[in-house]
Amino acid sequence: MDELLTAFKAKRDEIGTQVLADALGIKDSAVRMVCTGHYPNPKGILEKFAKLYINVVSCPYAGRTIEREECNNRSTSTRPFGGQSKQAWWDACQTCEHRGERK
């Protein structure tokens, strides 16, 4: 949890308190309280932060952010059937820097 709190503080320093609060759907005072250790139980906020900023990758093929789990599932699966779009995405995953380890 300490590493997550450190990442949370670093993200706040990078993008600002209000932007982080807006992204998480919370008040800016809650962000400040989490950072100073005065928020009673920050687990839910930190989990939401992790899902939004930590457990995601910027997919170069899709041109958007996707969850790490989806990235790993796509990149480590067997060759897909069901159309060229699935095949094209899978092909792109095979040489991607975010590619997970084969299952």
PDB file of C-alpha atoms in Angstrom:
ATOM      1  CA  MET A   1       0.000   0.000   0.000  1.00  0.00           C
ATOM      2  CA  ASP A   2       2.966   2.328   0.614  1.00  0.00           C
ATOM      3  CA  GLU A   3       4.086   2.030  -3.028  1.00  0.00           C
ATOM      4  CA  LEU A   4       0.594   2.878  -4.193  1.00  0.00           C
ATOM      5  CA  LEU A   5       0.464   5.918  -1.916  1.00  0.00           C
ATOM      6  CA  THR A   6       3.841   7.040  -3.269  1.00  0.00           C
ATOM      7  CA  ALA A   7       2.535   6.683  -6.835  1.00  0.00           C
ATOM      8  CA  PHE A   8      -0.628   8.576  -5.852  1.00  0.00           C
ATOM      9  CA  LYS A   9       1.419  11.477  -4.472  1.00  0.00           C
ATOM     10  CA  ALA A  10       3.662  11.499  -7.543  1.00  0.00           C
ATOM     11  CA  LYS A  11       0.644  11.619  -9.853  1.00  0.00           C
ATOM     12  CA  ARG A  12      -0.805  14.503  -7.830  1.00  0.00           C
ATOM     13  CA  ASP A  13       2.490  16.368  -8.176  1.00  0.00           C
ATOM     14  CA  GLU A  14       2.466  15.658 -11.915  1.00  0.00           C
ATOM     15  CA  ILE A  15      -1.109  16.606 -12.820  1.00  0.00           C
ATOM     16  CA  GLY A  16      -2.331  18.608  -9.826  1.00  0.00           C
ATOM     17  CA  THR A  17      -4.753  18.008  -6.984  1.00  0.00           C
ATOM     18  CA  GLN A  18      -7.910  19.148  -8.772  1.00  0.00           C
ATOM     19  CA  VAL A  19      -7.244  17.163 -11.965  1.00  0.00           C
ATOM     20  CA  LEU A  20      -6.568  14.004  -9.958  1.00  0.00           C
ATOM     21  CA  ALA A  21      -9.677  14.554  -7.857  1.00  0.00           C
ATOM     22  CA  ASP A  22     -11.814  15.061 -10.957  1.00  0.00           C
ATOM     23  CA  ALA A  23     -10.408  11.906 -12.571  1.00  0.00           C
ATOM     24  CA  LEU A  24     -11.220   9.888  -9.449  1.00  0.00           C
ATOM     25  CA  GLY A  25     -14.612  11.496  -8.920  1.00  0.00           C
ATOM     26  CA  ILE A  26     -13.753  12.793  -5.466  1.00  0.00           C
ATOM     27  CA  LYS A  27     -13.234  16.194  -3.853  1.00  0.00           C
ATOM     28  CA  ASP A  28      -9.821  17.821  -3.955  1.00  0.00           C
ATOM     29  CA  SER A  29      -9.834  17.909  -0.145  1.00  0.00           C
ATOM     30  CA  ALA A  30      -9.976  14.089  -0.151  1.00  0.00           C
ATOM     31  CA  VAL A  31      -6.872  13.962  -2.356  1.00  0.00           C
ATOM     32  CA  ARG A  32      -5.040  16.278   0.061  1.00  0.00           C
ATOM     33  CA  MET A  33      -6.162  14.217   3.060  1.00  0.00           C
ATOM     34  CA  VAL A  34      -4.967  10.967   1.473  1.00  0.00           C
ATOM     35  CA  CYS A  35      -1.581  12.546   0.743  1.00  0.00           C
ATOM     36  CA  THR A  36      -1.160  13.853   4.288  1.00  0.00           C
ATOM     37  CA  GLY A  37      -2.348  10.642   5.933  1.00  0.00           C
ATOM     38  CA  HIS A  38      -5.499  12.193   7.374  1.00  0.00           C
ATOM     39  CA  TYR A  39      -8.032  10.275   5.257  1.00  0.00           C
ATOM     40  CA  PRO A  40      -9.611   7.607   7.521  1.00  0.00           C
ATOM     41  CA  ASN A  41      -9.572   4.702   5.060  1.00  0.00           C
ATOM     42  CA  PRO A  42      -7.960   5.547   1.710  1.00  0.00           C
ATOM     43  CA  LYS A  43      -8.062   1.962   0.391  1.00  0.00           C
ATOM     44  CA  GLY A  44     -11.017   2.568  -1.956  1.00  0.00           C
ATOM     45  CA  ILE A  45      -9.509   5.752  -3.375  1.00  0.00           C
ATOM     46  CA  LEU A  46      -6.121   4.111  -3.872  1.00  0.00           C
ATOM     47  CA  GLU A  47      -7.708   1.087  -5.572  1.00  0.00           C
ATOM     48  CA  LYS A  48      -9.595   3.371  -7.947  1.00  0.00           C
ATOM     49  CA  PHE A  49      -6.363   5.273  -8.587  1.00  0.00           C
ATOM     50  CA  ALA A  50      -4.516   2.025  -9.333  1.00  0.00           C
ATOM     51  CA  LYS A  51      -7.163   0.896 -11.777  1.00  0.00           C
ATOM     52  CA  LEU A  52      -7.154   4.275 -13.505  1.00  0.00           C
ATOM     53  CA  TYR A  53      -3.417   4.942 -13.593  1.00  0.00           C
ATOM     54  CA  ILE A  54      -1.386   1.901 -12.542  1.00  0.00           C
ATOM     55  CA  ASN A  55      -3.125  -1.209 -13.860  1.00  0.00           C
ATOM     56  CA  VAL A  56      -3.462   0.208 -17.352  1.00  0.00           C
ATOM     57  CA  VAL A  57      -1.323   0.545 -20.452  1.00  0.00           C
ATOM     58  CA  SER A  58      -1.509   2.867 -23.388  1.00  0.00           C
ATOM     59  CA  CYS A  59      -2.275   0.516 -26.266  1.00  0.00           C
ATOM     60  CA  PRO A  60      -0.535   1.701 -29.433  1.00  0.00           C
ATOM     61  CA  TYR A  61      -2.803  -0.415 -31.639  1.00  0.00           C
ATOM     62  CA  ALA A  62      -6.129   0.697 -30.134  1.00  0.00           C
ATOM     63  CA  GLY A  63      -4.930   4.252 -29.618  1.00  0.00           C
ATOM     64  CA  ARG A  64      -6.390   4.330 -26.110  1.00  0.00           C
ATOM     65  CA  THR A  65      -5.753   3.150 -22.571  1.00  0.00           C
ATOM     66  CA  ILE A  66      -6.758  -0.416 -21.755  1.00  0.00           C
ATOM     67  CA  GLU A  67      -6.540  -2.441 -18.569  1.00  0.00           C
ATOM     68  CA  ARG A  68      -3.335  -4.445 -18.091  1.00  0.00           C
ATOM     69  CA  GLU A  69      -5.395  -7.640 -17.787  1.00  0.00           C
ATOM     70  CA  GLU A  70      -6.985  -7.114 -21.207  1.00  0.00           C
ATOM     71  CA  CYS A  71      -3.569  -6.351 -22.674  1.00  0.00           C
ATOM     72  CA  ASN A  72      -2.100  -9.539 -21.212  1.00  0.00           C
ATOM     73  CA  ASN A  73      -5.070 -11.622 -22.342  1.00  0.00           C
ATOM     74  CA  ARG A  74      -4.881 -10.319 -25.902  1.00  0.00           C
ATOM     75  CA  SER A  75      -1.116 -10.549 -26.255  1.00  0.00           C
ATOM     76  CA  THR A  76      -0.637 -13.994 -24.736  1.00  0.00           C
ATOM     77  CA  SER A  77      -3.647 -15.780 -26.209  1.00  0.00           C
ATOM     78  CA  THR A  78      -3.500 -18.173 -29.124  1.00  0.00           C
ATOM     79  CA  ARG A  79      -4.119 -16.837 -32.636  1.00  0.00           C
ATOM     80  CA  PRO A  80      -7.764 -15.666 -32.721  1.00  0.00           C
ATOM     81  CA  PHE A  81     -10.506 -16.686 -35.092  1.00  0.00           C
ATOM     82  CA  GLY A  82     -13.466 -14.562 -36.069  1.00  0.00           C
ATOM     83  CA  GLY A  83     -12.342 -11.831 -38.364  1.00  0.00           C
ATOM     84  CA  GLN A  84      -9.466  -9.746 -39.576  1.00  0.00           C
ATOM     85  CA  SER A  85      -9.845  -7.047 -36.932  1.00  0.00           C
ATOM     86  CA  LYS A  86      -9.166  -9.549 -34.121  1.00  0.00           C
ATOM     87  CA  GLN A  87      -6.280 -10.990 -36.101  1.00  0.00           C
ATOM     88  CA  ALA A  88      -4.778  -7.564 -36.810  1.00  0.00           C
ATOM     89  CA  TRP A  89      -4.890  -6.570 -33.137  1.00  0.00           C
ATOM     90  CA  TRP A  90      -3.354  -9.885 -32.083  1.00  0.00           C
ATOM     91  CA  ASP A  91      -0.596  -9.494 -34.695  1.00  0.00           C
ATOM     92  CA  ALA A  92       0.201  -6.010 -33.359  1.00  0.00           C
ATOM     93  CA  CYS A  93       0.372  -7.406 -29.814  1.00  0.00           C
ATOM     94  CA  GLN A  94       3.041  -9.925 -30.742  1.00  0.00           C
ATOM     95  CA  THR A  95       5.713  -7.235 -31.153  1.00  0.00           C
ATOM     96  CA  CYS A  96       4.362  -4.699 -28.656  1.00  0.00           C
ATOM     97  CA  GLU A  97       6.516  -3.446 -25.772  1.00  0.00           C
ATOM     98  CA  HIS A  98       3.620  -4.115 -23.350  1.00  0.00           C
ATOM     99  CA  ARG A  99       3.258  -7.764 -24.372  1.00  0.00           C
ATOM    100  CA  GLY A 100       2.797 -10.120 -21.431  1.00  0.00           C
ATOM    101  CA  GLU A 101       4.413 -13.489 -20.873  1.00  0.00           C
ATOM    102  CA  ARG A 102       2.979 -16.413 -22.828  1.00  0.00           C
ATOM    103  CA  LYS A 103       0.585 -18.534 -20.735  1.00  0.00           C
TER     104      LYS A 103
END
